[in-house]
């Protein structure tokens, strides 16, 4: 068994690049997903019913679809429409779009739970449109929803592992390669598991940092 | 894509649903057991459970599945794709369920427990008659939510060769050189199941809110 | 139709929510330096009136002028866009019953937010004024504290300073002390009295009869969406014209 881990150690570059790719993939799609959610959430709350309804259908639709199938559609299905993306782009697009829907719903939930008066004060003090959202509504939302957003980030990390199926060289894919090359399945995958755990602990530490910021403002 | 193909995917759906149900049914009580171990603060074991839950919550189901499927035979435990799938689902969902149960236990009013004690109920009776019915109620929305999450990760079972919805769809896509239609059919089978669970969760939450307001 | 001294001119405002007529044909003017206290029983439409003035609530009929400029309807005769409304709203300060401070900003940032972000005034200049305003409401030492760490009375003094920071033409107060513990009411009223003495133009919805009596230049008494009576506090409190006002005063004088 020690020998198995020695083999994994000898392949550490592969594993680390897998970890790096998982991190890059997760961070990029978390940021992009949040940015998209910043547009979707006000649309969900919009008084224009057709807009709210359209976005609602998209958000609920995504929440009913397994991520893996969505990723398949993006990777194998889009070429039917003449859109051909390589595995990196499809992986990123799939992760981003899918989780943007979840993040939008999370922010909407936090928004509904916010007291109305401070937002109204924003309007009364001359804020409107995107500036009202960005300066007055959004910051308390992010603070209030911090832990839930953190959970979603963990979900993003985990969903990125699905992308091994479209041969994206992320962490699980790296572990798979090592296992098939040297036949050390336990050592390879358990190492990957602990690396995922480490990533999630980092995210949780970040969340508790945000929570400290939030509690000073509550 | 022929009717036979749709039927094949439908058969896959039966496999998916069956495996999910088995995973849920086994995972629920195990999750409760783990939660109780943490709640009762059993020395050492409570810590072990905490780490187990923390690690499993962070582990993608694909990775866990590959680990079980490839590594268990390696240490002399023969395991087929279906058993590996069930084991992975159970491990995954029990960790999440544990958190839901534990939250309910932590919020359980201590006085009620002591009141039951004061009328001479012994521990197991107290738990069955007083604690359990109430924490089931509180945990229900969270548990249903976990179920919908579980269903949504089941496509990954195809990776080790379980012929579920996804594997059926992939095979048909490869045979017909038209991957989109079978995937859409697959999604059409998943969506109602997940939607039903999500709606159930909302329904329960709303009913409980209404009951509290009344 | 608008007299020179009128800062705020409200003419024939009506508002209904569904079947409920909340405001019926409300008219009054506020001249420069006046402190108008709006009194009336709960549900008489006082908050709605204030909210109609800055178009947080859109009135169904009537006109509102601020220093001669029509609010809510632009020169072309159409309803203002959000941007246009925003510009007008910065000229009307508002103080809220539940303070409505922005929780993610410090006290100083709360004061600076609208002047810098909406009015686009230079931050350095705004900061200086904001510090002066904090000194005025007695909260210089709280500049870098988040609102969550303040008492109710302190929050409301920040709320007032925040409204003043925009240099508005008129200040609207909606029951600024009714969410406060009794022992904290005094410190807020003290600040408001000071503003009245300085000759700020203010419209104050309040249930503080003592304050209305000696700080108001005029009382506006509302009941069921109408202005039932208006006049200087000496007359209103001593010999009101209407039976309704008499009953109202009696109830509050007793309580
Ligand atoms: N957005 C709304 N939709 C429907 N009805 C409303 C709305 N806002 C206020 N009302 C109703 O309009 C009436 C007047 O409300 P308003 O808040 O203006 O009264 P008020 O004089 O400020 O009372 P209070 O002293 O209790 O604050 C009330 O009956 C209230 O229920
Ligand atoms: Mg009111």
XYZ file of C-alpha atoms and ligand atoms in Angstrom:
719
model
C 0.000 0.000 0.000
C 2.827 2.403 0.861
C 4.268 1.557 -2.530
C 0.996 2.535 -4.167
C 1.132 5.958 -2.602
C 4.759 6.232 -3.669
C 3.586 5.694 -7.237
C 0.941 8.362 -6.831
C 3.620 10.656 -5.395
C 5.772 10.052 -8.445
C 2.821 11.214 -10.551
C 2.239 14.281 -8.393
C 2.685 16.670 -11.308
C -0.264 15.107 -13.104
C -2.379 15.192 -9.960
C -1.432 18.777 -9.166
C -2.252 19.943 -12.663
C -5.587 18.159 -12.281
C -6.152 19.960 -8.991
C -5.121 23.210 -10.663
C -7.569 22.649 -13.493
C -10.393 21.791 -11.102
C -9.638 24.967 -9.172
C -9.467 27.146 -12.276
C -12.629 25.618 -13.670
C -14.522 26.082 -10.398
C -13.298 29.603 -9.723
C -13.965 30.817 -13.251
C -17.445 29.349 -13.419
C -18.283 30.498 -9.895
C -17.346 34.071 -10.805
C -19.019 33.968 -14.210
C -22.051 32.218 -12.706
C -22.368 34.918 -10.037
C -22.100 37.674 -12.624
C -24.856 36.049 -14.675
C -26.907 35.596 -11.511
C -26.550 39.342 -10.843
C -28.488 39.831 -14.069
C -30.931 36.944 -13.618
C -31.958 37.792 -10.057
C -33.275 41.304 -10.775
C -35.049 39.769 -13.770
C -36.677 37.189 -11.476
C -37.846 40.047 -9.254
C -38.881 42.236 -12.167
C -42.363 43.724 -12.351
C -42.361 42.894 -16.060
C -44.129 39.581 -15.865
C -42.947 38.142 -19.171
C -39.342 38.761 -18.159
C -39.747 37.256 -14.697
C -41.575 34.277 -16.170
C -38.981 33.604 -18.867
C -36.142 33.623 -16.372
C -38.187 31.580 -13.917
C -38.656 28.856 -16.558
C -34.923 28.826 -17.225
C -34.007 28.684 -13.540
C -36.534 25.992 -12.637
C -35.612 24.085 -15.776
C -31.952 23.972 -14.799
C -32.885 22.865 -11.315
C -34.718 19.874 -12.751
C -31.916 18.730 -15.058
C -28.967 16.636 -13.878
C -25.712 18.469 -14.503
C -24.125 15.564 -16.328
C -26.902 15.461 -18.914
C -26.665 19.210 -19.346
C -22.920 18.931 -19.903
C -23.511 16.175 -22.446
C -25.990 18.351 -24.297
C -23.534 21.225 -24.420
C -20.677 19.012 -25.563
C -22.399 16.515 -27.858
C -25.679 18.275 -28.585
C -24.646 21.789 -29.535
C -22.710 20.610 -32.619
C -26.118 19.636 -34.033
C -26.781 23.368 -34.123
C -23.420 24.091 -35.678
C -21.882 25.242 -32.393
C -18.792 23.186 -31.722
C -16.944 23.863 -28.484
C -13.845 22.055 -27.283
C -14.032 20.218 -23.976
C -12.672 23.133 -21.952
C -15.142 25.630 -23.347
C -18.096 23.255 -23.095
C -17.123 22.360 -19.546
C -16.872 25.999 -18.539
C -20.067 26.992 -20.321
C -21.995 24.079 -18.836
C -20.766 24.680 -15.270
C -21.333 28.425 -15.517
C -24.780 28.441 -17.061
C -26.041 25.592 -14.891
C -24.905 27.085 -11.608
C -25.872 30.626 -12.570
C -29.462 29.399 -12.358
C -28.941 28.028 -8.838
C -27.090 31.149 -7.703
C -29.844 33.357 -9.100
C -32.408 31.435 -7.086
C -30.247 31.678 -3.955
C -29.928 35.453 -4.328
C -33.650 35.785 -4.993
C -34.395 33.899 -1.793
C -32.091 36.201 0.168
C -33.618 39.254 -1.494
C -37.150 38.304 -0.512
C -35.993 37.874 3.087
C -34.358 41.342 3.201
C -36.150 44.196 4.985
C -37.851 46.450 2.444
C -37.088 49.816 4.001
C -33.351 50.157 3.236
C -34.046 49.405 -0.427
C -36.848 51.916 -0.400
C -34.463 54.412 1.185
C -32.151 53.769 -1.756
C -34.941 54.702 -4.156
C -35.865 57.738 -2.078
C -32.241 58.881 -2.152
C -32.156 58.762 -5.923
C -30.834 55.312 -6.705
C -32.469 53.435 -9.541
C -31.880 50.634 -11.997
C -28.534 48.830 -12.029
C -26.968 51.299 -9.612
C -29.677 50.634 -7.028
C -29.069 46.906 -7.371
C -25.291 47.130 -7.313
C -24.817 49.637 -4.492
C -27.815 49.105 -2.211
C -29.495 45.751 -2.806
C -26.657 43.416 -3.745
C -24.081 43.886 -0.943
C -26.434 42.846 1.881
C -27.613 39.935 -0.282
C -24.090 38.640 -0.699
C -23.449 38.944 3.019
C -26.712 37.253 3.963
C -26.403 34.489 1.387
C -22.681 33.911 1.955
C -22.991 30.426 3.489
C -25.479 29.243 0.863
C -23.314 30.603 -1.926
C -20.389 28.771 -0.323
C -22.378 25.531 -0.454
C -23.064 26.177 -4.107
C -19.335 26.694 -4.716
C -18.710 23.272 -3.192
C -21.381 21.936 -5.516
C -19.554 23.537 -8.441
C -16.297 21.857 -7.431
C -18.086 18.529 -7.221
C -19.921 18.961 -10.496
C -16.652 19.812 -12.212
C -15.645 16.187 -11.574
C -18.381 15.107 -13.998
C -16.406 16.789 -16.730
C -13.936 13.915 -16.604
C -16.490 12.279 -18.876
C -15.775 14.733 -21.680
C -12.066 14.114 -21.089
C -11.383 17.399 -19.388
C -8.109 16.895 -17.498
C -9.415 17.851 -14.061
C -8.647 16.160 -10.758
C -10.783 13.031 -11.106
C -9.544 12.601 -14.643
C -5.964 12.806 -13.409
C -6.665 10.209 -10.735
C -8.246 7.974 -13.356
C -5.195 8.286 -15.587
C -2.860 7.367 -12.753
C -5.019 4.408 -11.780
C -5.194 3.062 -15.318
C -1.498 3.597 -15.917
C -0.254 1.946 -12.727
C -3.288 0.112 -11.407
C -3.245 1.775 -7.997
C -6.978 2.594 -7.719
C -7.203 3.084 -3.974
C -4.181 5.317 -3.629
C -5.057 7.353 -6.694
C -8.698 8.015 -5.909
C -8.352 8.429 -2.155
C -5.702 11.070 -2.811
C -8.132 12.806 -5.121
C -10.855 12.598 -2.466
C -8.631 14.288 0.088
C -7.634 16.973 -2.373
C -11.338 17.688 -2.986
C -11.817 17.815 0.751
C -8.995 20.329 1.016
C -10.591 22.513 -1.639
C -13.886 22.468 0.207
C -12.214 23.329 3.510
C -10.673 26.345 1.793
C -14.100 27.383 0.543
C -15.580 26.911 4.009
C -12.820 29.028 5.522
C -13.652 31.733 2.987
C -17.312 31.506 3.906
C -16.641 31.885 7.607
C -14.507 34.926 6.764
C -17.452 36.447 4.932
C -19.686 35.511 7.817
C -17.470 37.466 10.174
C -17.825 40.497 7.897
C -21.557 39.935 7.814
C -22.032 39.600 11.538
C -20.466 43.020 12.127
C -23.164 44.384 9.843
C -26.136 42.531 11.286
C -34.334 7.417 -33.024
C -36.913 4.638 -32.878
C -39.618 3.713 -30.432
C -37.418 0.846 -29.303
C -34.757 3.400 -28.408
C -37.192 5.377 -26.288
C -38.174 2.126 -24.635
C -34.529 1.381 -23.904
C -34.143 4.735 -22.211
C -37.339 4.082 -20.309
C -35.877 0.805 -19.072
C -32.840 2.786 -18.028
C -35.190 5.075 -16.115
C -36.547 2.101 -14.175
C -32.978 1.199 -13.198
C -32.220 4.799 -12.204
C -35.331 5.131 -10.083
C -34.843 1.742 -8.437
C -31.236 2.441 -7.521
C -32.135 5.908 -6.241
C -34.918 4.526 -4.089
C -32.649 1.864 -2.647
C -30.014 4.496 -1.959
C -32.533 6.760 -0.269
C -34.146 4.020 1.808
C -30.821 2.772 3.133
C -29.263 6.222 3.379
C -32.056 7.740 5.477
C -31.702 5.572 8.595
C -27.923 5.485 8.309
C -27.906 9.264 8.167
C -30.099 9.344 11.264
C -27.787 6.888 13.024
C -24.750 9.013 12.216
C -26.567 12.118 13.399
C -27.444 10.434 16.685
C -23.837 9.388 17.218
C -22.794 13.010 16.819
C -25.667 14.342 18.839
C -25.012 12.010 21.749
C -21.374 13.051 21.512
C -20.091 9.482 21.785
C -16.368 9.959 22.459
C -14.027 9.413 19.498
C -16.836 8.018 17.338
C -18.544 11.407 17.144
C -15.299 12.909 15.876
C -14.857 10.137 13.343
C -18.386 10.637 12.073
C -17.797 14.374 11.796
C -14.738 13.829 9.624
C -16.503 11.158 7.569
C -19.392 13.518 6.866
C -17.099 16.409 6.073
C -15.033 14.351 3.610
C -18.031 12.792 1.902
C -19.800 16.109 1.511
C -16.742 17.298 -0.360
C -16.331 14.188 -2.535
C -17.839 14.155 -6.023
C -19.964 11.083 -6.592
C -17.944 10.134 -9.708
C -14.748 10.043 -7.709
C -16.330 8.065 -4.908
C -17.840 5.623 -7.375
C -14.571 5.087 -9.221
C -12.810 4.606 -5.903
C -15.269 1.931 -4.768
C -15.542 0.233 -8.132
C -11.819 -0.091 -8.750
C -10.340 -0.210 -5.264
C -12.629 -2.653 -3.443
C -11.798 -5.596 -5.772
C -8.196 -4.619 -5.249
C -8.462 -5.397 -1.538
C -10.299 -8.635 -2.218
C -13.910 -7.443 -2.021
C -15.659 -8.438 -5.231
C -18.095 -5.716 -6.259
C -20.160 -5.296 -9.403
C -21.239 -2.021 -10.961
C -24.685 -2.132 -9.364
C -23.404 -2.820 -5.849
C -20.747 -0.154 -6.246
C -23.430 2.250 -7.412
C -25.692 1.520 -4.449
C -22.831 1.734 -1.987
C -21.698 5.073 -3.422
C -25.225 6.492 -3.345
C -25.732 5.352 0.234
C -22.421 6.766 1.436
C -23.099 10.034 -0.346
C -26.669 10.568 0.742
C -26.183 9.356 4.311
C -23.560 12.070 4.849
C -25.934 14.748 3.629
C -28.906 13.318 5.497
C -26.813 13.224 8.652
C -26.453 17.004 8.477
C -30.189 17.500 8.026
C -31.065 15.191 10.911
C -28.402 16.722 13.108
C -29.707 20.240 12.557
C -33.161 19.062 13.636
C -31.732 17.329 16.699
C -29.689 20.361 17.705
C -32.799 22.517 17.591
C -34.919 20.056 19.506
C -36.197 21.748 22.685
C -34.369 20.228 25.633
C -37.267 20.758 28.013
C -39.500 18.410 26.075
C -36.920 15.717 26.404
C -36.634 16.343 30.110
C -40.400 16.405 30.463
C -40.573 12.953 28.898
C -37.857 11.870 31.278
C -39.831 13.224 34.219
C -42.869 11.098 33.381
C -40.640 8.051 33.500
C -40.169 7.264 29.816
C -36.974 5.334 29.237
C -34.476 6.415 26.610
C -35.628 4.393 23.612
C -39.288 5.131 24.271
C -38.493 8.819 24.680
C -36.733 8.825 21.381
C -39.384 6.905 19.471
C -42.456 8.639 20.883
C -41.267 12.195 21.544
C -38.153 13.086 19.601
C -38.476 11.132 16.354
C -41.936 12.286 15.240
C -40.932 15.901 15.693
C -37.533 15.800 14.047
C -39.011 13.899 11.099
C -41.380 16.789 10.627
C -38.646 19.397 10.848
C -36.235 17.438 8.643
C -38.712 16.523 5.953
C -38.144 19.443 3.561
C -34.367 19.078 3.865
C -34.531 15.339 3.296
C -36.719 15.731 0.215
C -34.262 18.320 -1.046
C -31.472 15.777 -0.572
C -33.465 13.243 -2.541
C -33.761 15.570 -5.518
C -30.011 16.235 -5.308
C -29.378 12.498 -5.206
C -31.516 11.866 -8.275
C -29.610 14.573 -10.092
C -26.237 12.889 -9.564
C -27.394 9.398 -10.604
C -26.392 9.815 -14.287
C -22.873 9.257 -13.097
C -23.656 5.595 -12.393
C -23.358 5.065 -16.146
C -19.624 5.614 -15.776
C -19.059 2.182 -14.235
C -21.425 0.490 -16.664
C -24.800 0.549 -14.926
C -27.352 0.659 -17.744
C -29.373 3.571 -16.470
C -31.088 6.401 -18.338
C -27.824 8.049 -19.222
C -25.978 4.992 -20.458
C -28.943 4.027 -22.599
C -28.992 7.521 -24.067
C -25.256 7.556 -24.717
C -25.433 4.173 -26.449
C -28.295 5.224 -28.705
C -26.531 8.478 -29.495
C -23.440 6.554 -30.538
C -25.442 4.135 -32.673
C -27.517 6.719 -34.473
C -24.820 9.398 -34.712
C -27.434 11.791 -33.395
C -26.626 12.396 -29.732
C -29.113 15.215 -29.135
C -32.482 13.395 -29.323
C -31.651 10.624 -26.838
C -30.258 13.181 -24.380
C -33.407 15.240 -24.671
C -35.482 12.129 -24.022
C -33.277 11.376 -21.030
C -33.799 14.887 -19.677
C -37.519 14.537 -20.288
C -37.449 11.514 -17.965
C -35.399 13.176 -15.249
C -37.141 16.521 -15.205
C -40.576 15.329 -14.015
C -39.045 13.234 -11.241
C -36.931 16.092 -9.935
C -39.729 18.564 -10.479
C -42.077 16.382 -8.466
C -39.590 16.269 -5.593
C -38.942 20.006 -5.710
C -42.685 20.659 -5.715
C -43.161 18.223 -2.860
C -40.537 20.084 -0.869
C -42.221 23.435 -1.492
C -45.606 21.938 -0.656
C -44.371 20.573 2.662
C -42.696 23.852 3.555
C -45.802 25.823 2.734
C -48.064 23.479 4.665
C -45.812 23.612 7.703
C -45.683 27.406 7.550
C -49.462 27.532 7.337
C -49.758 25.120 10.260
C -47.446 27.307 12.330
C -49.368 30.449 11.456
C -52.689 28.866 12.421
C -50.182 79.035 -9.192
C -47.035 78.465 -7.183
C -46.093 81.270 -4.927
C -42.466 82.327 -4.749
C -41.842 81.158 -1.241
C -43.484 77.758 -1.718
C -40.874 75.033 -1.529
C -43.426 72.270 -1.756
C -46.781 72.665 -3.390
C -49.170 69.735 -3.249
C -52.301 70.193 -5.315
C -55.218 67.786 -5.336
C -53.392 64.515 -4.677
C -55.505 61.382 -4.649
C -54.481 57.782 -4.225
C -56.359 54.536 -3.960
C -55.238 50.992 -3.217
C -57.754 48.701 -4.857
C -61.113 49.633 -3.359
C -59.583 51.717 -0.604
C -59.435 55.466 -1.208
C -56.369 56.309 0.894
C -55.914 59.952 -0.140
C -58.676 62.222 -1.439
C -57.849 65.529 -3.026
C -55.068 66.631 -0.694
C -53.733 70.161 -1.186
C -51.306 72.224 0.829
C -48.158 74.260 0.415
C -45.042 74.414 2.511
C -43.092 77.644 2.417
C -39.407 78.033 3.043
C -38.399 77.469 6.639
C -41.695 75.957 7.709
C -42.019 72.937 9.969
C -45.298 71.281 9.090
C -46.409 68.505 11.408
C -48.872 66.031 9.948
C -51.119 64.486 12.595
C -53.919 62.006 12.331
C -55.136 58.617 13.448
C -53.510 55.414 12.265
C -54.468 54.502 8.734
C -55.471 58.044 7.805
C -52.965 58.056 4.944
C -50.066 60.055 6.409
C -47.340 57.691 5.253
C -48.942 57.341 1.868
C -48.993 61.117 1.512
C -45.251 61.382 2.193
C -44.561 58.521 -0.173
C -46.588 60.189 -2.884
C -44.602 63.416 -2.527
C -41.410 61.751 -3.722
C -43.287 59.317 -5.920
C -42.301 56.198 -3.996
C -46.019 55.737 -4.469
C -47.480 57.047 -7.678
C -50.445 59.343 -7.042
C -53.581 58.725 -9.122
C -54.350 62.397 -9.552
C -53.029 65.838 -8.643
C -49.745 67.663 -8.956
C -46.702 68.133 -6.807
C -44.236 70.956 -7.304
C -40.858 71.293 -5.699
C -39.589 74.862 -6.003
C -41.804 75.200 -9.012
C -40.674 71.993 -10.747
C -43.298 69.365 -11.349
C -42.446 66.031 -9.734
C -43.236 62.795 -11.494
C -44.357 64.288 -14.794
C -41.743 65.822 -17.068
C -41.992 68.831 -19.362
C -43.328 66.670 -22.152
C -46.270 65.782 -19.926
C -45.361 62.115 -19.563
C -44.465 60.146 -16.483
C -40.805 60.544 -15.629
C -38.345 57.754 -16.274
C -36.610 56.178 -13.298
C -33.546 58.309 -14.011
C -35.509 61.534 -14.104
C -37.344 60.607 -10.931
C -34.050 59.803 -9.254
C -32.738 63.251 -10.005
C -35.780 64.914 -8.416
C -35.729 62.591 -5.442
C -32.249 63.709 -4.468
C -33.799 67.104 -3.726
C -36.169 65.562 -1.176
C -34.659 64.129 1.994
C -36.495 61.324 3.711
C -36.250 59.953 7.234
C -37.824 56.558 7.849
C -39.692 55.119 10.775
C -37.365 52.106 10.985
C -34.255 54.132 10.087
C -33.609 52.180 6.859
C -29.866 52.622 7.131
C -27.834 50.595 4.683
C -26.432 47.767 6.790
C -23.353 47.064 4.673
C -22.017 50.624 4.959
C -20.486 52.392 7.928
C -22.181 55.443 9.371
C -19.946 57.784 7.383
C -20.432 55.750 4.216
C -24.183 55.862 4.732
C -23.979 59.646 4.693
C -21.677 59.784 1.678
C -23.327 57.138 -0.490
C -26.032 59.140 -2.244
C -24.140 62.450 -2.542
C -21.164 60.699 -4.129
C -22.878 57.971 -6.147
C -26.027 59.755 -7.236
C -25.250 63.462 -7.031
C -21.709 62.821 -8.232
C -20.180 65.319 -5.863
C -16.480 65.059 -5.046
C -15.881 62.541 -2.262
C -13.456 64.699 -0.290
C -15.876 67.583 -0.060
C -18.775 65.269 0.820
C -16.717 63.586 3.520
C -15.967 66.893 5.166
C -19.621 67.887 5.162
C -20.652 64.466 6.382
C -18.264 64.699 9.334
C -19.697 68.104 10.167
C -23.216 66.680 10.052
C -22.213 63.806 12.327
C -20.787 66.337 14.769
C -24.059 68.185 14.617
C -26.102 65.102 15.541
C -23.513 64.227 18.184
C -22.114 61.095 16.558
C -18.623 62.079 15.433
C -17.152 59.112 17.264
C -19.407 56.665 15.389
C -18.287 57.549 11.871
C -16.625 54.204 11.183
C -19.118 52.005 13.001
C -21.675 49.841 11.228
C -25.339 50.713 11.878
C -25.915 47.345 13.583
C -23.759 48.557 16.481
C -25.861 51.653 17.192
C -28.813 52.190 19.497
C -32.144 53.096 17.938
C -31.767 56.755 18.825
C -28.295 56.863 17.319
C -29.545 55.122 14.183
C -32.249 57.676 13.691
C -29.815 60.558 14.184
C -27.694 58.983 11.470
C -30.849 58.679 9.369
C -31.421 62.423 9.751
C -27.798 63.269 8.997
C -27.954 61.042 5.924
C -30.950 62.967 4.629
C -29.233 66.295 5.320
C -26.092 65.187 3.474
C -27.939 65.455 0.167
C -28.669 69.130 0.862
C -32.326 68.605 0.054
C -34.852 71.400 -0.497
C -37.270 69.741 1.880
C -37.084 67.000 4.513
C -39.830 64.420 4.962
C -40.063 62.505 8.266
C -42.345 59.494 8.673
C -42.855 58.894 12.394
C -39.149 59.193 13.103
C -39.475 58.331 16.793
C -42.246 55.760 16.924
C -39.899 52.770 16.619
C -37.765 53.995 19.519
C -37.729 53.046 23.165
C -39.262 55.930 25.134
C -35.964 56.942 26.716
C -34.372 57.368 23.275
C -37.067 59.597 21.787
C -35.693 62.748 23.377
C -32.301 62.732 21.685
C -33.908 62.484 18.247
C -36.486 65.178 18.922
C -33.680 67.407 20.151
C -31.983 67.183 16.770
C -35.258 67.844 14.978
C -35.978 70.874 17.141
C -32.569 72.214 16.254
C -33.340 71.786 12.541
C -36.639 73.582 12.990
C -34.866 76.445 14.716
C -32.393 76.692 11.845
C -35.338 77.123 9.523
C -35.091 73.921 7.520
C -38.167 73.190 5.481
C -39.709 70.051 6.917
C -42.825 67.916 6.743
C -43.029 65.666 9.787
C -45.518 62.892 10.384
C -45.528 62.303 14.119
C -47.509 61.203 17.128
C -45.365 63.333 19.475
C -47.912 65.970 20.423
C -45.517 67.914 22.638
C -43.060 68.237 19.794
C -45.760 69.232 17.305
C -47.083 71.820 19.695
C -43.847 73.695 20.242
C -41.751 72.963 17.140
C -44.325 73.100 14.340
C -45.119 76.284 12.497
C -48.258 74.634 11.208
C -50.326 71.527 11.863
C -51.940 69.484 9.132
C -54.587 67.206 10.589
C -55.614 64.259 8.447
C -58.456 61.821 8.784
C -59.560 59.125 6.347
C -57.401 60.431 3.554
C -58.438 64.067 3.793
C -56.863 67.155 5.290
C -59.518 67.942 7.851
C -57.933 70.908 9.481
C -54.838 73.040 9.193
C -53.517 75.929 11.224
C -50.872 77.096 13.677
C -50.344 74.739 16.626
C -51.517 77.313 19.195
C -54.931 77.354 17.603
C -55.070 73.667 16.662
C -54.310 72.384 20.103
C -56.317 74.959 22.038
C -59.411 75.499 19.951
C -59.651 73.122 17.008
C -62.364 73.820 14.433
C -63.540 70.272 14.025
C -64.971 67.691 16.354
C -62.636 65.025 14.920
C -59.559 67.034 15.785
C -60.891 67.675 19.278
C -61.384 63.947 19.900
C -57.946 63.188 18.499
C -56.225 65.744 20.703
C -58.092 64.520 23.749
C -57.086 60.916 23.154
C -53.432 61.800 22.706
C -53.292 64.367 25.458
C -54.574 61.698 27.814
C -52.159 59.037 26.562
N -49.167 49.333 -0.602
C -50.409 49.305 -0.072
N -51.351 48.491 -0.583
C -52.599 48.458 -0.076
N -53.011 49.222 0.937
C -52.132 50.053 1.497
C -50.774 50.136 1.021
N -50.126 51.064 1.760
C -51.023 51.523 2.662
N -52.229 50.933 2.508
C -53.442 51.206 3.294
O -53.688 52.571 3.187
C -54.199 53.092 4.421
C -53.343 54.271 4.841
O -52.043 53.793 5.169
P -50.903 54.744 5.707
O -49.747 53.865 5.978
O -50.714 55.858 4.761
O -51.538 55.268 7.056
P -50.833 56.106 8.219
O -51.664 57.293 8.423
O -49.405 56.296 7.910
O -51.012 55.133 9.460
P -49.985 54.880 10.682
O -50.165 55.992 11.657
O -50.455 53.561 11.220
O -48.621 54.800 10.097
C -54.180 51.950 5.397
O -55.486 51.431 5.491
C -53.275 50.945 4.773
O -53.666 49.639 5.097
Mg -47.564 55.539 8.687
